[in-house]
PDB file of C-alpha atoms and ligand atoms in Angstrom:
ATOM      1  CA  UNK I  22       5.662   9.038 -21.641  1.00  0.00           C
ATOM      2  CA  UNK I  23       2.357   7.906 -23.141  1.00  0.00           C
ATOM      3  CA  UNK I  24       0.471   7.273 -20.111  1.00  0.00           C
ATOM      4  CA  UNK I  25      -2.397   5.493 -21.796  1.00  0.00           C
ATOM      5  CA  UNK I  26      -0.263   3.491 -23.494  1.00  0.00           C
ATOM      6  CA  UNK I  27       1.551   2.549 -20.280  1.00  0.00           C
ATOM      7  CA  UNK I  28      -2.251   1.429 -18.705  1.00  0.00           C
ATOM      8  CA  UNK I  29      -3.053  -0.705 -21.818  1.00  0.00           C
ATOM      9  CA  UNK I  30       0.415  -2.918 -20.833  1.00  0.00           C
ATOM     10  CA  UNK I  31      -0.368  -2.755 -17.135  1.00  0.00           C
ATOM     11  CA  UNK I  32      -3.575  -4.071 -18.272  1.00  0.00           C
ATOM     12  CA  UNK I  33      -3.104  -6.487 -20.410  1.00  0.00           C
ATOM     13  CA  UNK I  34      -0.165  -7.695 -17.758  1.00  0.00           C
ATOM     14  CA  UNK I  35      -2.682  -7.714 -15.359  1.00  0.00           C
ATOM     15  CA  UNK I  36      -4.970  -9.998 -17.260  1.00  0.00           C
ATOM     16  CA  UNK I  37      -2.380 -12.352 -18.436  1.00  0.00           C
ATOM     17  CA  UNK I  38      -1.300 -13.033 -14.833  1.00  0.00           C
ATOM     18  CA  UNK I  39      -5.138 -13.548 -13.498  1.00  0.00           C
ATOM     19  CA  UNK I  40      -5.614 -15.833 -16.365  1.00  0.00           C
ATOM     20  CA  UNK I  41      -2.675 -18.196 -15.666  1.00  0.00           C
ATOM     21  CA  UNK I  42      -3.940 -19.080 -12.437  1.00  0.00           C
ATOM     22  CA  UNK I  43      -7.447 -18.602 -12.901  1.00  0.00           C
ATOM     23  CA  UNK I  44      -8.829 -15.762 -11.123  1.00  0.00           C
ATOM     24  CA  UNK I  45     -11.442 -13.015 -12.097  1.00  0.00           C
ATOM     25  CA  UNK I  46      -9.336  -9.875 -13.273  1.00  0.00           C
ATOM     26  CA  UNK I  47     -12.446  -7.799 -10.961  1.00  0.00           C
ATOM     27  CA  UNK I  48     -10.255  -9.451  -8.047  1.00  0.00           C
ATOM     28  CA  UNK I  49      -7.309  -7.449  -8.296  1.00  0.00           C
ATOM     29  CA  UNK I  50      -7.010  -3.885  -8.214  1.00  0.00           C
ATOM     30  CA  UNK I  51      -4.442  -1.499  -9.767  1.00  0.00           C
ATOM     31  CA  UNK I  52      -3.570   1.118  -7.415  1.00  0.00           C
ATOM     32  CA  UNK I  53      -1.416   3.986  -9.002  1.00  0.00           C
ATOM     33  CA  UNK I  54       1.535   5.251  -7.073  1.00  0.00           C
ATOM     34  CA  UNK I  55       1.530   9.028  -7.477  1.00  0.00           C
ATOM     35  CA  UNK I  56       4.111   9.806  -5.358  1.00  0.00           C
ATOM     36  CA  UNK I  57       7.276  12.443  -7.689  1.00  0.00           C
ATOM     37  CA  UNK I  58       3.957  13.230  -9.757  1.00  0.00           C
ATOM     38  CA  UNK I  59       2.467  16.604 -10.143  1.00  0.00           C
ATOM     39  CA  UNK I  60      -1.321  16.842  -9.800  1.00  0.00           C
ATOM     40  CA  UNK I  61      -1.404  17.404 -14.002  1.00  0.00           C
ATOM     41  CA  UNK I  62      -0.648  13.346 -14.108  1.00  0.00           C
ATOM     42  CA  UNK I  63      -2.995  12.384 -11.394  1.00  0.00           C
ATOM     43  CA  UNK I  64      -5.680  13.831 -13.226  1.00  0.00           C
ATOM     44  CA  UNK I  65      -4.474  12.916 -16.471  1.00  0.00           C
ATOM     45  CA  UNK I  66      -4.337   9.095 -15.121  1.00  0.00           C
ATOM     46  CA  UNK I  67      -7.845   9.699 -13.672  1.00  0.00           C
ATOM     47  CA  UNK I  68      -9.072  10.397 -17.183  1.00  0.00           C
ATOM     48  CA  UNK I  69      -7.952   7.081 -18.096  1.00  0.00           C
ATOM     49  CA  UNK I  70     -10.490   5.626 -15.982  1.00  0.00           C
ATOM     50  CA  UNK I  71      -8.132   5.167 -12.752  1.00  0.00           C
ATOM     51  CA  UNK I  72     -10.020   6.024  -9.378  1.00  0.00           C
ATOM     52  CA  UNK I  73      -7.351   4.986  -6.354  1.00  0.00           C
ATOM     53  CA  UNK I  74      -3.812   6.378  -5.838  1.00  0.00           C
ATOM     54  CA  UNK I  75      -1.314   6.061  -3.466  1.00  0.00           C
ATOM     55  CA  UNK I  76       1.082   8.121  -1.772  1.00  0.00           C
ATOM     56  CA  UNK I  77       3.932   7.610   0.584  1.00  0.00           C
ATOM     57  CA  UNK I  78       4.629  10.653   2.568  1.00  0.00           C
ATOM     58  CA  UNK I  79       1.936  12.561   4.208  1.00  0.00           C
ATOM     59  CA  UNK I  80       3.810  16.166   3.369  1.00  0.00           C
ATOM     60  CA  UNK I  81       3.300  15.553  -0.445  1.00  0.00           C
ATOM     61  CA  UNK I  82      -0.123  13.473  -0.577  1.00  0.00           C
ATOM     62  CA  UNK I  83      -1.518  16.551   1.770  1.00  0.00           C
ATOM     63  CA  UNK I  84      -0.554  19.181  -0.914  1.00  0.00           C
ATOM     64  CA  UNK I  85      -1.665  17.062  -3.750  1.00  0.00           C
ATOM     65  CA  UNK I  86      -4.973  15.466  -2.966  1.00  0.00           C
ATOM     66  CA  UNK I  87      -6.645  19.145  -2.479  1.00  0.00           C
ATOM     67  CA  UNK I  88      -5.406  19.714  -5.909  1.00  0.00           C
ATOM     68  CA  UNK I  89      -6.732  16.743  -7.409  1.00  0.00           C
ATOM     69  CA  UNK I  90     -10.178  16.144  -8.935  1.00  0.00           C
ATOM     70  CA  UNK I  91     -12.144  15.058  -5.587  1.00  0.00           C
ATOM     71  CA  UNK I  92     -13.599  11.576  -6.477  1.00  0.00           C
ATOM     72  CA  UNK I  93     -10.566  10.146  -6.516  1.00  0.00           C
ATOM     73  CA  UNK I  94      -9.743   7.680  -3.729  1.00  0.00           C
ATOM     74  CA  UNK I  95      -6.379   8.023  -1.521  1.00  0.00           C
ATOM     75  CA  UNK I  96      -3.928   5.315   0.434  1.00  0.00           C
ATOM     76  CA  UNK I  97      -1.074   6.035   2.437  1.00  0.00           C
ATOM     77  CA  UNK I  98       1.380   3.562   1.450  1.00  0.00           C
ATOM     78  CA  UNK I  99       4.610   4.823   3.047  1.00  0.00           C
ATOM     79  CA  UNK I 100       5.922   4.858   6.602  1.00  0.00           C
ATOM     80  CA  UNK I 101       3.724   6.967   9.183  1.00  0.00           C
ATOM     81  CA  UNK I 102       5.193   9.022  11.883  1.00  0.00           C
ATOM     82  CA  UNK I 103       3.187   8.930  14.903  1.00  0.00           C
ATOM     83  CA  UNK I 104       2.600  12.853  14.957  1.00  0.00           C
ATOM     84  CA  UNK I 105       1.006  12.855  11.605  1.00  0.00           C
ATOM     85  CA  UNK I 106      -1.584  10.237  12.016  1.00  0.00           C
ATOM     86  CA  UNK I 107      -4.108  13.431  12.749  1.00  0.00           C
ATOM     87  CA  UNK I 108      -3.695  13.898   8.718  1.00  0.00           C
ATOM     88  CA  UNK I 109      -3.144  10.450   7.613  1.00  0.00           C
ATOM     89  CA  UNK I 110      -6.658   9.783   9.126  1.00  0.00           C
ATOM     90  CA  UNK I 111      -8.169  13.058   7.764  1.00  0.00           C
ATOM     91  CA  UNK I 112      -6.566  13.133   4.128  1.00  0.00           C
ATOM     92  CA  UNK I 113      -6.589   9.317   3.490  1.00  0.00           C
ATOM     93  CA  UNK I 114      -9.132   6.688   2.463  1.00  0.00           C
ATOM     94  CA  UNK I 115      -6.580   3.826   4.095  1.00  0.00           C
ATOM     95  CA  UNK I 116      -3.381   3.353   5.688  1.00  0.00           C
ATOM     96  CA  UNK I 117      -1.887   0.775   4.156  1.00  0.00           C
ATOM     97  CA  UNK I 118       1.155   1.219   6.187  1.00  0.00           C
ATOM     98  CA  UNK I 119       0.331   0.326   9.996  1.00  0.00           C
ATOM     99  CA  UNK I 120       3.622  -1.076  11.154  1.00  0.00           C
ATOM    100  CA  UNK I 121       3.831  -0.932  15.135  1.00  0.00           C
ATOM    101  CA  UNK I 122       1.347  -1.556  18.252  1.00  0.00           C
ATOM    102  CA  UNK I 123       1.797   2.289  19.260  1.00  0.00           C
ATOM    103  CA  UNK I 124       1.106   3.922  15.610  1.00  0.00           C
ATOM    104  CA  UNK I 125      -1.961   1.930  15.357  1.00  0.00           C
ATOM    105  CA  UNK I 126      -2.528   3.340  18.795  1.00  0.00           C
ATOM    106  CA  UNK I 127      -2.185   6.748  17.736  1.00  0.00           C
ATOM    107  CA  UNK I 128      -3.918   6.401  14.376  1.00  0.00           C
ATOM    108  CA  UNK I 129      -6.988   4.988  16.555  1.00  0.00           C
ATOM    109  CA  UNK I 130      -7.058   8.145  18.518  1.00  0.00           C
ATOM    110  CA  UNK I 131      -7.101  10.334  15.806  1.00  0.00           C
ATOM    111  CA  UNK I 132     -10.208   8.328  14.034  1.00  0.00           C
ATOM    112  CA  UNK I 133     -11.692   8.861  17.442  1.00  0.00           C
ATOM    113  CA  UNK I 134     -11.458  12.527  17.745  1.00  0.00           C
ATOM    114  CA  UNK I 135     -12.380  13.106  14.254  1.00  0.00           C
ATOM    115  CA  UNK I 136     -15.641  10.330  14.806  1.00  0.00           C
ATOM    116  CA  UNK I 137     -14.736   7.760  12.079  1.00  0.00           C
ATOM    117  CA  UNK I 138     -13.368   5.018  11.572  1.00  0.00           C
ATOM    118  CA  UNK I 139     -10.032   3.798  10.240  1.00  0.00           C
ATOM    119  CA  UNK I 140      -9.449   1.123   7.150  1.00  0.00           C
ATOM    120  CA  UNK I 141      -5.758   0.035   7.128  1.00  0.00           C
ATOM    121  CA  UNK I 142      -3.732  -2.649   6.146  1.00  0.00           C
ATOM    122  CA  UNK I 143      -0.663  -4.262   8.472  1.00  0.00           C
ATOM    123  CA  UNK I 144       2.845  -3.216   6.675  1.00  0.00           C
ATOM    124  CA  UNK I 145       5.025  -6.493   7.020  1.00  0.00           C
ATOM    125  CA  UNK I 146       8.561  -7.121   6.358  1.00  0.00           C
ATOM    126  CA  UNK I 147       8.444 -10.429   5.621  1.00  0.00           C
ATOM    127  CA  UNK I 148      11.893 -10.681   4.554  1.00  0.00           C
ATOM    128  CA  UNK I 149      13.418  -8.635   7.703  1.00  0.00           C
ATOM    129  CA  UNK I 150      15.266  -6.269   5.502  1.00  0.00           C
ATOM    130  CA  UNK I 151      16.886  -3.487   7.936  1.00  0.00           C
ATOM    131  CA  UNK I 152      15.997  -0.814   5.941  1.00  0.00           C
ATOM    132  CA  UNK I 153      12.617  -1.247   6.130  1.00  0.00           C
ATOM    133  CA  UNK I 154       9.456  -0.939   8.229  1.00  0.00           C
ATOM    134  CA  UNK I 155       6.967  -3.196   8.680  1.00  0.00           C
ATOM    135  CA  UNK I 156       6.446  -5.467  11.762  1.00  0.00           C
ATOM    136  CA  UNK I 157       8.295  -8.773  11.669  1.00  0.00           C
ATOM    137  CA  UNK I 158       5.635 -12.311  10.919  1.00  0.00           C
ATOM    138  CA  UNK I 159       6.252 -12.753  14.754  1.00  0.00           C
ATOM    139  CA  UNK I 160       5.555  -9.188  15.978  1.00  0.00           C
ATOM    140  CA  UNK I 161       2.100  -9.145  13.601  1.00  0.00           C
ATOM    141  CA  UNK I 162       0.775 -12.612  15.223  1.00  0.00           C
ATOM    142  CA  UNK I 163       1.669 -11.417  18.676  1.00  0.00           C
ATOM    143  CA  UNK I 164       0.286  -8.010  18.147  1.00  0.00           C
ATOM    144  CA  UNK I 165      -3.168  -8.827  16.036  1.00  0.00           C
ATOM    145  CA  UNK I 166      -5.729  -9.641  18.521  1.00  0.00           C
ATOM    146  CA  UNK I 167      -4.559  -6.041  20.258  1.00  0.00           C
ATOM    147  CA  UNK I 168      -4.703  -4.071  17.117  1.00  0.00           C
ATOM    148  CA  UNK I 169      -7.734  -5.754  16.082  1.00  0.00           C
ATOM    149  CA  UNK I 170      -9.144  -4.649  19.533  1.00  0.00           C
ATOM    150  CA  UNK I 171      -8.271  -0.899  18.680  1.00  0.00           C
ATOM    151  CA  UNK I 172     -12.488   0.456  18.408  1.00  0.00           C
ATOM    152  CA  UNK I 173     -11.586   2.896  15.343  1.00  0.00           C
ATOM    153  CA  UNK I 174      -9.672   0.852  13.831  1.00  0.00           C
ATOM    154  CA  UNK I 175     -10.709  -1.496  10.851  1.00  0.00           C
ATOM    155  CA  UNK I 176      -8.195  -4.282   9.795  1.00  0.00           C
ATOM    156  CA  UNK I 177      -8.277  -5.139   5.675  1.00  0.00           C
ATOM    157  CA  UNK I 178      -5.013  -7.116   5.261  1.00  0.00           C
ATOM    158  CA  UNK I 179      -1.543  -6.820   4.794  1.00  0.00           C
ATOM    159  CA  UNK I 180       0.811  -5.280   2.969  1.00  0.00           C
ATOM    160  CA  UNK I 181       4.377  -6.041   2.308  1.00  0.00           C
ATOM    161  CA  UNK I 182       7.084  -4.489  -0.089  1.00  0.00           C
ATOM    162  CA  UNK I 183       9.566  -7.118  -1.444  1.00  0.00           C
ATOM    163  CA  UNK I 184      13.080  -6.816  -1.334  1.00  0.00           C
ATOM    164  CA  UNK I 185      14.410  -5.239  -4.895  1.00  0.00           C
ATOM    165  CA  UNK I 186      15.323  -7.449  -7.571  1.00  0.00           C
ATOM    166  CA  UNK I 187      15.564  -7.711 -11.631  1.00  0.00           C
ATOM    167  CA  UNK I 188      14.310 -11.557 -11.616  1.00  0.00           C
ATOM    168  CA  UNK I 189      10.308 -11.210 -10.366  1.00  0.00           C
ATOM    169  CA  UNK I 190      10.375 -14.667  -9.313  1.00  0.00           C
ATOM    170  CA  UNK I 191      13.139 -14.039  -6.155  1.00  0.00           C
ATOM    171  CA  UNK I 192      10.301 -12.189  -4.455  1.00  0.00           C
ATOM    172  CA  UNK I 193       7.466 -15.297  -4.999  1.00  0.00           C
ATOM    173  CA  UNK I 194       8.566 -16.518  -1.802  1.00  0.00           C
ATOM    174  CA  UNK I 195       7.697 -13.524   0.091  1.00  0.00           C
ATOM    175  CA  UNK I 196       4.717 -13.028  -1.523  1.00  0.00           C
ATOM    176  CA  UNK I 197       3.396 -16.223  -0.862  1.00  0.00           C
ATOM    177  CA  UNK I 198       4.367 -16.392   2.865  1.00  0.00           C
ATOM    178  CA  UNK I 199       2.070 -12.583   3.008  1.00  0.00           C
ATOM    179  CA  UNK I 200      -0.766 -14.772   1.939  1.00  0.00           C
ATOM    180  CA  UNK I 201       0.012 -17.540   4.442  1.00  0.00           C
ATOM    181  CA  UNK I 202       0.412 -15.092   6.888  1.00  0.00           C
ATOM    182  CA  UNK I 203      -3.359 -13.471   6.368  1.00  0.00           C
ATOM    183  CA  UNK I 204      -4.571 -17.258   6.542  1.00  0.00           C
ATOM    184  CA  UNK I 205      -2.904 -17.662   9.634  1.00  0.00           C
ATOM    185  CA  UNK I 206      -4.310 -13.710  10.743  1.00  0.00           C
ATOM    186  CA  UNK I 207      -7.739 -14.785   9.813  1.00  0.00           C
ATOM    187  CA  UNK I 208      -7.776 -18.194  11.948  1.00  0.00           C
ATOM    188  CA  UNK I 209      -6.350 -15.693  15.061  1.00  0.00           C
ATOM    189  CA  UNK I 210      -9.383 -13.245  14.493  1.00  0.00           C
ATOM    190  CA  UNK I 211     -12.063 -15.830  13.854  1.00  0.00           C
ATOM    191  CA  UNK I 212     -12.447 -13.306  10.802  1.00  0.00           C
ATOM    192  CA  UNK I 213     -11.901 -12.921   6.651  1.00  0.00           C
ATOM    193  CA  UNK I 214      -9.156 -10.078   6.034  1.00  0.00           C
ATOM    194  CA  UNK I 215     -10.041  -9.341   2.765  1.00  0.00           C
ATOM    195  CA  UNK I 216      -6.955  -7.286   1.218  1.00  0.00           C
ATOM    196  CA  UNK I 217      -3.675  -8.350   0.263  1.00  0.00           C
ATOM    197  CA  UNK I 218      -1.210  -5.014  -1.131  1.00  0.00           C
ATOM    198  CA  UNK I 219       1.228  -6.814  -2.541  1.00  0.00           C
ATOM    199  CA  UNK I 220       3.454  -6.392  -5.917  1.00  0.00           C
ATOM    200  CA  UNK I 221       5.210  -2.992  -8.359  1.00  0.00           C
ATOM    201  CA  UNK I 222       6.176  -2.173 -11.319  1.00  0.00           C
ATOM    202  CA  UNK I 223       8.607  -4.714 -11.579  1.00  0.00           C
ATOM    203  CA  UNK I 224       6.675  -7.894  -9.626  1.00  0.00           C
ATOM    204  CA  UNK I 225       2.820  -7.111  -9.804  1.00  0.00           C
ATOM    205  CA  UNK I 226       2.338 -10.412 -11.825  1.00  0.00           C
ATOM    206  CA  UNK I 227       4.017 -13.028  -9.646  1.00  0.00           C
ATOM    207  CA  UNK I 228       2.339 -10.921  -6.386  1.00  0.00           C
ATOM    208  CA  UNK I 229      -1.306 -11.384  -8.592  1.00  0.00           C
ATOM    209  CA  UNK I 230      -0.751 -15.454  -9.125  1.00  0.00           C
ATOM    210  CA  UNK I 231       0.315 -15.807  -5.264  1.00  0.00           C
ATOM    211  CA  UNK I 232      -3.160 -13.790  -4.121  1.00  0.00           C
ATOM    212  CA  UNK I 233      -2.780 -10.137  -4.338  1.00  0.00           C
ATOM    213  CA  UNK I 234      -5.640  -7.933  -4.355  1.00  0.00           C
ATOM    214  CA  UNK I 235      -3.910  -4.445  -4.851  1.00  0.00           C
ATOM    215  CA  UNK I 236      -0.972  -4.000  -6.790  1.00  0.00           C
ATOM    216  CA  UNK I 237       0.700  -0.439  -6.396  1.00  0.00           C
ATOM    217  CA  UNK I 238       2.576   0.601  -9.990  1.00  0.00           C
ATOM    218  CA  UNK I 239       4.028   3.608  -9.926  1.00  0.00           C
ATOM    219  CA  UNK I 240       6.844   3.627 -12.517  1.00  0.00           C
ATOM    220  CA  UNK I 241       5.236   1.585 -14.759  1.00  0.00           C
ATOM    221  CA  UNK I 242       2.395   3.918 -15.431  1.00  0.00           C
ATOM    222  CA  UNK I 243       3.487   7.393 -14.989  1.00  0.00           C
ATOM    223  CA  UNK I 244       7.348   6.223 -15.914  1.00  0.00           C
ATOM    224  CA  UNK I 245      10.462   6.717 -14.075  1.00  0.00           C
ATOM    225  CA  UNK I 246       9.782   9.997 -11.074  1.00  0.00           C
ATOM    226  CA  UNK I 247      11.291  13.156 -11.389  1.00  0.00           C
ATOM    227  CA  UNK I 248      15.160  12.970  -9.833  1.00  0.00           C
ATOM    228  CA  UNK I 249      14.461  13.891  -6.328  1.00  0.00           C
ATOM    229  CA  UNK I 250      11.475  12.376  -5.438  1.00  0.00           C
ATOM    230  CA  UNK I 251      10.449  10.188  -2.867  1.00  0.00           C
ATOM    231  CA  UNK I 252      12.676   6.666  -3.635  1.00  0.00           C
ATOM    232  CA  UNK I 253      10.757   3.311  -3.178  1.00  0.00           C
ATOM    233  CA  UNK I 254      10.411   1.906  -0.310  1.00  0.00           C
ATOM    234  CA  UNK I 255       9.548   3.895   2.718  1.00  0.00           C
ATOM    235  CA  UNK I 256      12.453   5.919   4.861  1.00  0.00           C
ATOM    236  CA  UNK I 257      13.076   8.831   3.404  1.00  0.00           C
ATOM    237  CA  UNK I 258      17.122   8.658   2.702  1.00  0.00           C
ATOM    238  CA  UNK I 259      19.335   8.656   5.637  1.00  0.00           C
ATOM    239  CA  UNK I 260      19.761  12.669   6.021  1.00  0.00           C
ATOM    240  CA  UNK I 261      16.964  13.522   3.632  1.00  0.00           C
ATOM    241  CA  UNK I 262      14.956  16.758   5.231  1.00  0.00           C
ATOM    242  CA  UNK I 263      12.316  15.512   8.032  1.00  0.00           C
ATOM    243  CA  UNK I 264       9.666  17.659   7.592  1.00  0.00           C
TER     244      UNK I 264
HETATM  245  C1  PLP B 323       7.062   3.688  -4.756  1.00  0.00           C
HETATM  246  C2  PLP B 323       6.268   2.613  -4.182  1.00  0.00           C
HETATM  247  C3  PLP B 323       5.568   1.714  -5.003  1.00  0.00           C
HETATM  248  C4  PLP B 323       5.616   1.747  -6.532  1.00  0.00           C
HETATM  249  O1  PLP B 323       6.875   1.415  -6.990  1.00  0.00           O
HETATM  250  P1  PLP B 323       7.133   1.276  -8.578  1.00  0.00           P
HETATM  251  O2  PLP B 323       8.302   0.380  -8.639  1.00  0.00           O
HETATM  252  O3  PLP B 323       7.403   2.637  -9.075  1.00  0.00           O
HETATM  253  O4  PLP B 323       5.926   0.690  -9.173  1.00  0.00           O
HETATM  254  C5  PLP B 323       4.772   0.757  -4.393  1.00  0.00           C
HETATM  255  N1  PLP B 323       4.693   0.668  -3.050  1.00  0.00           N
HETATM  256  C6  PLP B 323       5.341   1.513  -2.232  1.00  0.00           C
HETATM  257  C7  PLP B 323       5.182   1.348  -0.759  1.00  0.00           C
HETATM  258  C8  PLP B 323       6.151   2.514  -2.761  1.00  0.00           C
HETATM  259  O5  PLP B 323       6.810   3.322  -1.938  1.00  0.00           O
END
């Protein structure tokens, strides 16, 4: 796999979906799912230019991120456990995957007894899929002004995976009821949320025209991930080890 070769498409992707509906390519950020991928890709991808990854299990980022050339930038982009929010917070720039009242809770704590604060991002399932987290659109609006009340805790945005599909378009829907939903976030908290982490491999351009700020390719760039590895989404498989 030719990785720079891979960026130059994601690029030129990237551009060609800004341009359609007129926004500034500098609005939209790739972030580079490193999760399957030895530390040898990270760094080669981070001689390409690339500065943020993203990692969904705390286990794999933990081993990987000491091995990795230390400028780079980190997000936690899979489901958190609330008895490793101690490394989430100390290994990772932002949790991008906040999806319950008590792990923001926790993850507050943590910030607190290591003196810093928190950046994350609210995980929604916006399509209610059962095998995935996220809090439901009624569960974030109910829970916002509490999270957002959490002292460590900083609130960018949202996130939201969309349901897998080969046609891009299916998951426009969901895409554009995230960014509703952060318009509707920003009128409860009196407040601009910034971030919207929205769109992969196979969806980052309809994600980019309906308003997304990060787009997480994993595949794309570093091609398919070792047989094994963590699958997308963000429960391990039903019986997979717990570490
Ligand atoms: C794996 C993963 C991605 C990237 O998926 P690709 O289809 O490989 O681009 C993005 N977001 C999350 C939360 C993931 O787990």
């Amino acid at each position: 796999m030719d990785l720079a070769a891979n960026l130059r498409d994601i690029q030129t992707r990237l551009r060609a979906a800004c341009d359609r509906v007129q926004r500034d390519l500098a609005s939209v950020t790739l972030l580079a799912v490193s999760k399957g991928q030895p530390p040898e890709r990270v760094k080669a991808a981070a001689d390409l230019g690339l500065t943020l990854f993203g990692e969904n299990r705390i286990q794999e980022g933990k081993a990987k991120i000491g091995l990795c050339p230390s400028r780079l930038r980190w997000h936690l982009i899979g489901h958190l456990q609330s008895n490793k929010c101690r490394d989430a917070v100390h290994f990772f720039e932002m949790i991008q995957s906040v999806d319950s009242l008590e792990l923001a809770r926790e993850i507050d704590k943590w910030a607190e007894k290591s003196a810093q604060r928190m950046p994350v991002l609210l995980e929604v399932n916006v399509a209610g899929e059962a095998n995935k987290s996220g809090l439901s659109p009624e569960q974030l609006l109910a829970r916002l002004k509490e999270i957002n009340a959490l002292p460590r805790l900083e609130i960018y945005g949202l996130m939201t995976l969309a349901p897998w599909t080969p046609e891009p378009e299916k998951a426009r829907p969901v895409f554009r009821r995230l960014r509703e939903l952060k318009t509707e976030c920003e009128q409860i908290l009196g407040a601009p949320l910034t971030q919207l982490s929205m769109g992969m491999s196979g969806d980052f351009e309809v994600a980019i025209e309906e308003g997304a700020t990060l787009v997480r390719v994993g595949t794309a760039l570093f091609g398919s991930r070792p047989a094994g590895a963590s699958p997308t989404g963000d429960r391990p498989p039903f019986g997979a080890l717990q570490s």
